[in-house]
XYZ file of C-alpha atoms in Angstrom:
473
model
C -6.296 186.089 128.205
C -8.997 184.770 125.902
C -12.361 186.175 124.921
C -14.090 183.542 127.069
C -12.259 184.662 130.217
C -12.985 188.316 129.510
C -16.629 187.422 129.005
C -16.752 185.546 132.332
C -15.409 188.559 134.232
C -17.670 191.074 132.468
C -20.673 188.815 133.107
C -19.710 188.662 136.765
C -19.571 192.459 136.966
C -22.995 192.689 135.312
C -24.399 190.134 137.772
C -23.201 192.219 140.722
C -24.864 195.324 139.314
C -28.176 193.461 138.849
C -28.033 191.975 142.353
C -27.225 195.423 143.750
C -30.338 196.835 142.108
C -32.448 194.025 143.576
C -30.968 194.686 147.010
C -32.069 198.316 146.804
C -35.693 197.201 147.029
C -35.054 195.776 150.505
C -33.274 198.844 151.920
C -36.284 200.873 153.052
C -35.271 201.819 156.584
C -32.055 202.943 158.256
C -31.657 199.540 159.908
C -32.183 197.807 156.556
C -29.570 200.021 154.898
C -26.923 199.766 157.628
C -27.566 196.295 159.116
C -29.751 194.300 156.684
C -32.569 194.411 159.216
C -30.515 192.396 161.765
C -32.000 189.278 160.210
C -29.279 187.085 158.666
C -29.176 183.334 159.238
C -25.990 181.371 159.928
C -24.919 180.460 156.377
C -25.522 183.895 154.882
C -23.937 185.594 157.902
C -20.901 183.265 157.727
C -20.475 183.924 154.016
C -20.721 187.685 154.419
C -18.323 187.795 157.359
C -15.777 185.586 155.574
C -16.033 187.649 152.414
C -15.427 190.958 154.144
C -12.375 189.833 156.152
C -10.649 188.071 153.236
C -9.936 190.784 150.715
C -7.525 191.086 147.840
C -4.602 191.695 150.169
C -5.365 188.364 151.858
C -5.455 186.521 148.530
C -2.609 188.161 146.623
C -0.548 188.866 149.739
C -0.686 185.316 151.123
C 0.309 183.805 147.768
C 3.261 186.211 147.760
C 4.234 185.222 151.318
C 3.881 181.536 150.442
C 6.287 182.068 147.538
C 8.801 183.863 149.782
C 8.475 181.911 153.043
C 6.513 178.725 152.331
C 4.050 177.527 154.960
C 5.067 180.441 157.181
C 3.082 182.614 154.770
C -0.104 181.564 156.591
C 0.484 183.980 159.476
C -0.930 187.078 157.772
C -4.409 185.621 157.235
C -4.110 183.309 160.251
C -3.960 186.386 162.500
C -7.041 187.793 160.785
C -8.857 184.532 161.495
C -7.589 184.555 165.070
C -8.983 188.054 165.580
C -12.402 187.015 164.286
C -12.364 183.919 166.496
C -11.472 185.979 169.576
C -14.253 188.419 168.714
C -16.739 185.570 168.429
C -15.732 183.778 171.618
C -15.151 186.687 174.010
C -16.905 189.807 172.753
C -20.028 188.813 170.827
C -22.272 188.533 173.873
C -21.279 192.020 175.045
C -21.600 193.833 171.725
C -24.507 192.049 170.049
C -27.123 192.633 172.734
C -26.251 196.328 173.109
C -28.518 197.069 170.111
C -26.154 199.640 168.614
C -25.155 200.338 165.015
C -21.496 201.267 165.393
C -18.525 200.688 167.668
C -18.448 204.446 168.303
C -22.014 204.424 169.577
C -21.022 201.769 172.107
C -17.968 203.772 173.188
C -20.171 206.852 173.531
C -22.431 204.973 175.925
C -19.471 203.691 177.908
C -17.550 206.980 178.131
C -19.068 210.185 176.709
C -20.164 211.875 173.487
C -16.665 213.249 172.838
C -15.322 209.689 172.816
C -18.037 208.711 170.372
C -17.034 211.562 168.063
C -13.291 210.967 168.055
C -13.604 207.175 167.756
C -16.008 207.639 164.838
C -13.478 209.862 163.065
C -10.605 207.423 163.634
C -12.638 204.360 162.611
C -14.094 206.150 159.561
C -10.584 206.988 158.331
C -9.447 203.409 158.936
C -12.353 201.833 157.052
C -11.962 204.274 154.164
C -8.250 203.432 153.889
C -9.089 199.721 153.730
C -11.472 200.576 150.878
C -8.574 202.339 149.168
C -6.467 199.161 149.299
C -9.248 197.117 147.715
C -9.772 199.638 144.895
C -6.037 199.504 144.151
C -6.232 195.710 144.044
C -9.260 195.754 141.739
C -7.471 198.160 139.426
C -4.431 195.883 139.319
C -6.512 192.832 138.352
C -8.640 194.629 135.749
C -5.528 196.279 134.299
C -3.775 192.904 133.999
C -6.820 191.101 132.587
C -8.367 193.631 130.233
C -5.334 195.794 129.510
C -7.079 199.022 130.458
C -5.257 202.028 131.875
C -4.606 201.591 135.636
C -6.600 204.678 136.611
C -9.515 203.646 134.399
C -9.375 200.129 135.860
C -9.655 201.500 139.404
C -12.507 203.781 138.384
C -14.445 200.875 136.866
C -13.850 198.418 139.724
C -14.440 200.977 142.463
C -17.403 202.422 140.592
C -19.217 199.065 140.393
C -18.791 198.489 144.142
C -19.862 202.034 144.902
C -22.938 201.687 142.681
C -24.450 198.638 144.370
C -23.421 199.763 147.868
C -25.156 203.120 147.421
C -28.314 201.504 146.093
C -29.043 198.875 148.703
C -26.585 199.355 151.540
C -26.099 196.238 153.644
C -28.799 194.311 151.794
C -27.019 194.778 148.463
C -23.686 194.069 150.134
C -25.132 190.895 151.683
C -26.561 189.598 148.411
C -23.378 190.297 146.464
C -21.179 188.937 149.252
C -22.884 185.548 149.124
C -22.129 185.321 145.405
C -18.571 186.447 146.089
C -18.120 183.959 148.941
C -19.216 181.056 146.745
C -16.954 182.144 143.882
C -14.009 182.642 146.265
C -14.507 179.207 147.812
C -14.893 177.355 144.522
C -12.123 179.283 142.816
C -9.473 178.843 145.519
C -10.238 175.468 147.129
C -11.698 173.491 144.217
C -9.860 174.928 141.220
C -6.664 176.833 141.969
C -5.279 174.726 144.837
C -5.704 171.246 143.278
C -4.537 172.423 139.844
C -1.454 174.100 141.341
C -0.491 170.904 143.180
C -1.215 168.810 140.094
C 0.992 171.057 137.965
C 4.032 170.423 140.197
C 3.417 166.687 140.635
C 1.516 166.655 143.925
C 2.430 167.308 147.549
C 5.168 164.691 147.663
C 6.937 166.234 144.697
C 6.501 169.676 146.234
C 8.116 168.546 149.500
C 11.044 167.004 147.600
C 11.775 170.033 145.417
C 11.483 172.847 147.946
C 14.035 173.614 150.675
C 13.202 172.616 154.251
C 12.787 176.283 155.227
C 9.607 176.414 153.141
C 8.031 173.908 155.542
C 9.077 175.793 158.666
C 6.128 177.691 160.122
C 8.402 180.342 161.635
C 10.709 180.976 158.679
C 9.425 184.526 158.156
C 10.653 185.420 161.647
C 8.926 186.049 164.953
C 9.112 189.818 164.452
C 6.893 189.624 161.353
C 4.522 187.172 163.016
C 4.163 189.483 166.017
C 3.563 192.454 163.716
C 0.689 190.590 162.051
C -0.748 189.865 165.495
C -0.640 193.537 166.482
C -2.067 194.744 163.186
C -4.717 192.178 162.368
C -5.692 190.174 165.460
C -6.156 193.293 167.567
C -7.535 195.214 164.600
C -10.234 192.654 163.815
C -11.538 192.782 167.383
C -12.308 196.518 167.149
C -13.009 196.978 163.431
C -16.276 198.761 162.555
C -16.822 196.849 159.296
C -16.583 193.589 161.265
C -18.848 194.780 164.081
C -21.379 195.980 161.538
C -21.531 192.465 160.112
C -21.903 191.005 163.595
C -24.934 193.222 164.129
C -26.612 191.756 161.014
C -26.947 188.285 162.624
C -30.443 187.243 163.672
C -29.384 185.990 167.134
C -26.425 186.130 169.500
C -25.775 182.434 168.899
C -25.573 182.977 165.141
C -23.279 185.976 165.659
C -20.914 183.991 167.873
C -20.901 180.728 165.898
C -20.580 182.467 162.543
C -17.561 184.454 163.747
C -15.801 181.290 164.954
C -16.563 179.451 161.698
C -15.314 182.445 159.701
C -12.084 182.263 161.693
C -11.685 178.577 160.829
C -12.430 179.344 157.170
C -9.680 181.977 157.276
C -7.172 179.423 158.587
C -7.982 177.100 155.672
C -7.822 180.013 153.211
C -4.370 180.989 154.511
C -3.067 177.432 154.095
C -4.465 177.087 150.562
C -2.964 180.360 149.324
C 0.412 179.616 150.950
C 0.575 176.256 149.177
C -0.311 177.919 145.866
C 2.576 180.319 146.441
C 4.883 177.389 147.212
C 3.909 175.702 143.963
C 4.840 178.901 142.138
C 8.432 178.602 143.422
C 8.859 175.493 141.270
C 7.085 176.924 138.229
C 8.657 180.435 138.447
C 11.923 180.097 140.402
C 13.064 183.640 139.513
C 9.981 185.832 139.403
C 10.675 189.582 139.307
C 7.841 190.733 141.560
C 6.392 188.217 144.088
C 3.261 190.404 144.237
C 2.333 188.937 140.824
C 2.642 185.288 141.916
C -1.084 184.575 142.052
C -1.817 186.256 138.710
C 1.087 184.493 136.942
C 0.052 181.127 138.363
C -3.486 181.667 137.125
C -2.351 182.670 133.648
C 0.033 179.707 133.395
C -1.844 176.686 134.755
C -5.522 177.403 134.082
C -7.454 176.750 130.863
C -9.690 179.408 129.358
C -12.955 179.796 131.234
C -11.488 178.632 134.522
C -8.976 181.474 134.299
C -11.845 183.952 134.123
C -13.483 182.279 137.137
C -10.309 182.512 139.231
C -9.702 186.145 138.379
C -13.359 186.813 139.175
C -12.774 185.153 142.565
C -9.936 187.585 143.292
C -12.171 190.478 142.276
C -14.824 188.972 144.561
C -12.492 189.096 147.540
C -11.606 192.688 146.763
C -15.145 193.876 146.109
C -16.684 192.275 149.193
C -14.174 193.958 151.484
C -14.454 197.280 149.644
C -18.246 197.358 149.886
C -18.220 196.473 153.589
C -15.641 199.100 154.495
C -17.287 201.802 152.373
C -20.580 201.170 154.140
C -18.871 201.088 157.543
C -17.146 204.427 156.961
C -20.319 206.133 155.750
C -22.340 204.678 158.654
C -19.872 206.087 161.185
C -20.030 209.551 159.658
C -23.792 209.682 159.135
C -24.858 207.882 162.329
C -22.261 209.043 164.871
C -21.387 212.528 163.627
C -23.991 214.149 161.375
C -27.064 212.740 163.098
C -25.720 213.313 166.593
C -24.627 216.921 166.115
C -26.615 218.484 163.269
C -29.519 216.271 162.158
C -30.997 214.917 165.370
C -34.611 215.054 164.186
C -34.101 213.769 160.644
C -36.750 211.353 159.382
C -35.939 207.728 158.610
C -36.480 208.182 154.874
C -34.274 211.270 154.690
C -31.593 209.558 156.750
C -31.422 206.670 154.266
C -30.948 209.247 151.499
C -28.268 210.990 153.563
C -26.495 207.653 154.114
C -26.443 207.064 150.362
C -24.946 210.513 149.738
C -22.279 209.974 152.396
C -21.462 206.577 150.872
C -21.093 208.265 147.476
C -18.768 210.896 148.939
C -16.611 208.360 150.781
C -16.446 206.207 147.659
C -15.269 209.091 145.482
C -12.598 209.991 148.053
C -11.461 206.345 148.303
C -11.169 205.969 144.513
C -9.269 209.273 144.298
C -6.853 208.177 147.028
C -6.385 204.808 145.316
C -5.381 206.474 142.044
C -3.033 208.768 143.967
C -1.382 206.234 146.338
C -1.363 203.023 144.230
C 0.379 201.117 147.051
C -1.726 198.529 148.890
C 0.712 197.849 151.710
C 1.241 201.512 152.649
C -2.474 202.234 152.937
C -3.241 198.978 154.780
C -0.406 199.302 157.306
C -1.346 202.865 158.223
C -5.021 201.960 158.593
C -4.482 198.971 160.867
C -1.740 200.671 162.877
C -4.106 203.478 163.883
C -6.937 201.057 164.623
C -4.892 198.658 166.756
C -2.876 201.368 168.480
C -5.714 203.772 169.276
C -9.048 201.933 169.533
C -8.238 198.516 170.979
C -7.477 199.568 174.575
C -10.579 201.797 175.114
C -12.858 199.041 173.818
C -11.342 196.214 175.879
C -10.952 198.231 179.094
C -14.453 199.564 178.611
C -15.747 196.011 178.829
C -13.525 194.679 181.569
C -12.434 197.598 183.830
C -15.180 199.333 185.789
C -13.131 202.459 186.546
C -12.304 203.169 182.894
C -13.574 206.665 182.052
C -10.963 208.382 179.884
C -11.730 206.869 176.491
C -11.599 210.253 174.761
C -8.124 211.155 176.024
C -6.864 207.645 175.387
C -7.884 207.710 171.705
C -6.550 211.229 171.078
C -3.170 210.641 172.693
C -2.564 207.176 171.260
C -3.571 208.266 167.720
C -1.007 211.066 167.846
C 1.629 208.692 169.212
C 0.988 206.167 166.416
C 1.112 208.803 163.666
C 4.293 210.392 165.022
C 5.851 206.953 165.430
C 5.030 206.025 161.824
C 6.486 209.315 160.594
C 9.707 208.847 162.578
C 10.311 205.087 162.281
C 8.690 204.370 158.931
C 5.392 202.853 157.860
C 6.664 199.276 158.113
C 7.718 199.550 161.763
C 5.835 197.630 164.441
C 7.020 199.931 167.229
C 4.452 202.741 166.680
C 1.622 200.278 167.332
C 3.181 199.183 170.618
C 3.865 202.835 171.512
C 0.228 203.624 170.767
C -1.097 200.740 172.862
C 1.195 201.728 175.748
C 0.186 205.397 175.478
C -3.468 204.396 175.301
C -3.168 202.210 178.407
C -1.204 204.784 180.430
C -3.460 207.707 179.499
C -6.592 205.649 180.163
C -5.433 204.702 183.654
C -3.976 208.126 184.520
C -6.883 210.245 183.326
C -9.453 207.854 184.768
C -7.957 208.410 188.214
C -7.166 212.118 187.797
C -10.510 213.400 186.548
C -12.271 215.948 188.687
C -14.862 214.787 191.204
C -17.744 216.017 189.069
C -16.506 214.094 186.066
C -15.919 211.059 188.225
C -19.471 211.223 189.454
C -20.770 211.438 185.880
C -18.449 208.620 184.908
C -19.777 206.473 187.747
C -23.334 207.068 186.558
C -22.323 206.080 183.026
C -20.582 202.967 184.316
C -23.617 201.990 186.380
C -25.883 202.406 183.349
C -23.422 200.419 181.245
C -23.260 197.620 183.812
C -27.049 197.502 184.037
C -27.246 197.107 180.249
C -24.556 194.413 180.222
C -26.114 192.431 183.069
C -29.428 192.478 181.261
C -27.931 190.799 178.177
């Protein structure tokens, strides 16, 4: 790693800090801080949405899967893109026009305030755990590039993200995400992919040197593909950090189109990273840890300067996701818990300050957890398992089943089922997610029918109000 590459990365970090400070000038109201004033155009919205869904796990993880399974490595990020596409095509009209800030606020309207509280807690934990995974990834890159201690590397990477997120909220996140989206796109599609293929003699040479299994889209096995569907396709549909980006779009059309385009971008991203991983099989046929495939490829095939750009692009993917999930977690806590139960009459200015303090607290906790856990896959699997197993059913049935009333019980029961299942069967098991979805569905149906007449009457009123709002959109 040369001085030029180190300088490129340090300059990039400095640029993010400066942009974060500039973004702080725009964050004057609660809506500015949480949703960038609901005023983003298509390109900026597309860039921000793509940047937040494609984190370090997507980049490093897909290159690893491409090395191990070939083209079948696309399924991880493909399922993320599928989830975003489904959200754009089937849910944007319902959620965008509701004029809410969080997924929990929408669930509170559909069911009751208890559902809003418990869903906010579950979603806040999920988004914080995703932040943890990104801080671990940032620490890994900085440690490998600059040679700093792992804990110090995580403190620096997480601290930079936390700094600009606290200052300007969604406006700072938006401004930095556009820079990160451009760097990601240039770094992966226009530098890393063509240079990887060139280094192995092109696609024809790649197809001749690799076994046929590396060109089989199902070589990783249907069980793994289905697990990615449960974790990421379902998870994306009900993820607060994604919804919060949807709410930043200027119009419903922009929200819907941008989500679909972000899904298509994800498909291309998955293919590019899988091919890079396949090229690494030829260059490093016996690598010790496939997790290091992307970093080793970068260090081997790239000249100085471009190496710094590529590593900055990986940091970009990590930082954009970390900032979005930090903001999502703090918004859930401040908007759906503190303001609803203890600070109902707080002024707009004080609430912005409160949001910054909550973001600081969540960030410190996330960095602490990252230093403690230091395992991306453990944190990510637990986070998405809870989200898919506990939140998906109440959201979908809330939209499409008029009699649905038991969102609170559904979330409580399914969360417990998922956690117990993970403890019993292991964190890598798909079964707890399916158990959670089944428990969520059964409890939703059973409790919706078994509620007392008074609760049913209240539920009917809530449903009627909900339907009136939806029909007005």
